[in-house]
Short mmCIF file of C-alpha atoms in Angstrom, two decimals:
data_model
loop_
_atom_site.label_atom_id
_atom_site.label_comp_id
_atom_site.label_asym_id
_atom_site.label_seq_id
_atom_site.Cartn_x
_atom_site.Cartn_y
_atom_site.Cartn_z
CA MET A 1191 74.07 -1.98 -52.58
CA THR A 1192 70.62 -3.72 -51.65
CA ARG A 1193 71.28 -4.25 -48.03
CA GLN A 1194 72.40 -0.78 -47.68
CA ALA A 1195 69.53 0.72 -49.33
CA LEU A 1196 67.28 -1.36 -47.46
CA SER A 1197 68.73 -0.15 -43.96
CA ASP A 1198 69.06 3.69 -45.06
CA GLY A 1199 65.77 4.07 -46.42
CA THR A 1200 67.08 5.19 -49.84
CA PHE A 1201 64.01 3.52 -51.67
CA GLU A 1202 60.38 3.07 -49.91
CA LEU A 1203 59.57 -0.02 -52.08
CA PHE A 1204 61.34 -3.09 -52.99
CA ILE A 1205 59.79 -5.77 -54.97
CA LEU A 1206 62.32 -8.85 -54.65
CA ASP A 1207 60.55 -11.08 -57.34
CA GLU A 1208 60.69 -14.70 -57.14
CA LEU A 1209 63.21 -14.90 -54.11
CA ASP A 1210 62.25 -18.40 -53.30
CA ARG A 1211 64.16 -19.56 -56.43
CA ALA A 1212 67.10 -17.34 -55.67
CA ILE A 1213 67.52 -19.10 -52.04
CA ALA A 1214 66.92 -22.60 -54.15
CA ARG A 1215 69.68 -21.75 -56.12
CA HIS A 1216 71.90 -20.47 -53.11
CA LEU A 1217 72.18 -16.91 -54.77
CA ILE A 1218 71.13 -15.95 -51.27
CA THR A 1219 70.75 -17.35 -48.15
CA GLU A 1220 67.72 -17.54 -45.86
CA ALA A 1221 69.78 -16.17 -42.80
CA GLU A 1222 71.22 -13.21 -45.21
CA LEU A 1223 67.94 -12.47 -46.04
CA LEU A 1224 66.23 -12.50 -42.71
CA SER A 1225 69.57 -10.20 -41.48
CA SER A 1226 68.61 -7.75 -44.07
CA LEU A 1227 64.86 -7.72 -43.42
CA ASP A 1228 65.76 -7.30 -39.77
CA ALA A 1229 68.03 -4.62 -40.44
CA ARG A 1230 65.89 -2.51 -42.97
CA SER A 1231 64.68 1.17 -42.14
CA GLU A 1232 60.92 1.31 -40.81
CA ARG A 1233 60.17 3.59 -44.05
CA VAL A 1234 60.74 0.57 -46.05
CA GLU A 1235 58.26 -1.70 -47.43
CA VAL A 1236 59.34 -5.05 -49.12
CA ILE A 1237 57.22 -7.52 -51.25
CA LEU A 1238 58.73 -11.09 -51.81
CA THR A 1239 57.25 -13.11 -54.48
CA GLY A 1240 57.78 -16.83 -54.68
CA THR A 1241 55.49 -20.06 -54.73
CA ALA A 1242 58.00 -21.83 -52.43
CA MET A 1243 58.87 -19.36 -49.72
CA PRO A 1244 60.47 -20.68 -46.60
CA GLN A 1245 58.18 -20.97 -43.82
CA ASN A 1246 60.55 -18.73 -41.64
CA LEU A 1247 60.24 -15.84 -44.07
CA LEU A 1248 56.54 -16.27 -44.24
CA GLU A 1249 56.55 -15.59 -40.27
CA GLN A 1250 58.68 -12.72 -40.56
CA ALA A 1251 56.01 -10.89 -43.07
CA ASP A 1252 53.76 -8.39 -42.60
CA GLN A 1253 51.48 -9.70 -44.93
CA VAL A 1254 50.97 -12.95 -46.88
CA THR A 1255 48.90 -13.60 -49.94
CA HIS A 1256 48.31 -16.43 -51.67
CA TYR A 1257 47.85 -16.10 -55.49
CA ARG A 1258 45.61 -18.96 -57.31
CA ASN A 1259 45.58 -18.92 -61.22
CA PHE A 1260 42.17 -19.85 -62.20
CA LYS A 1261 42.85 -19.25 -66.11
CA GLY A 1262 45.91 -18.28 -67.94
CA CYS A 1263 49.51 -19.38 -67.22
CA ALA A 1264 48.43 -22.74 -65.33
CA GLY A 1265 48.47 -24.63 -68.24
CA GLU A 1266 49.35 -24.43 -72.06
CA SER A 1267 48.86 -21.03 -73.37
CA LYS A 1268 47.05 -20.18 -76.76
CA LEU A 1269 50.31 -19.56 -78.02
CA GLY A 1270 51.54 -23.18 -77.30
CA ALA A 1271 53.95 -21.93 -74.55
CA THR A 1272 53.88 -23.85 -71.10
CA PRO A 1273 55.01 -22.30 -67.92
CA PRO A 1274 58.39 -23.34 -66.42
CA ALA A 1275 58.07 -25.87 -63.85
#
């Protein structure tokens, strides 16, 4: 369904959160993702998130933003929880 919605412009915005982890866990391949992005409608904006995005996906991106956490979940929180490794 997602691939079809990307290509036919059903939605104007897709946010694919932590996609690098989905690739690492073999839930989707880089080739499948690149194919879907290449086939998307010109009306569709796609936001991919993840800290270890493969280089070839970064090269396909229209925009790349590097987020740096200065304070907060980079270490132990006030509640004692730690972020996943």
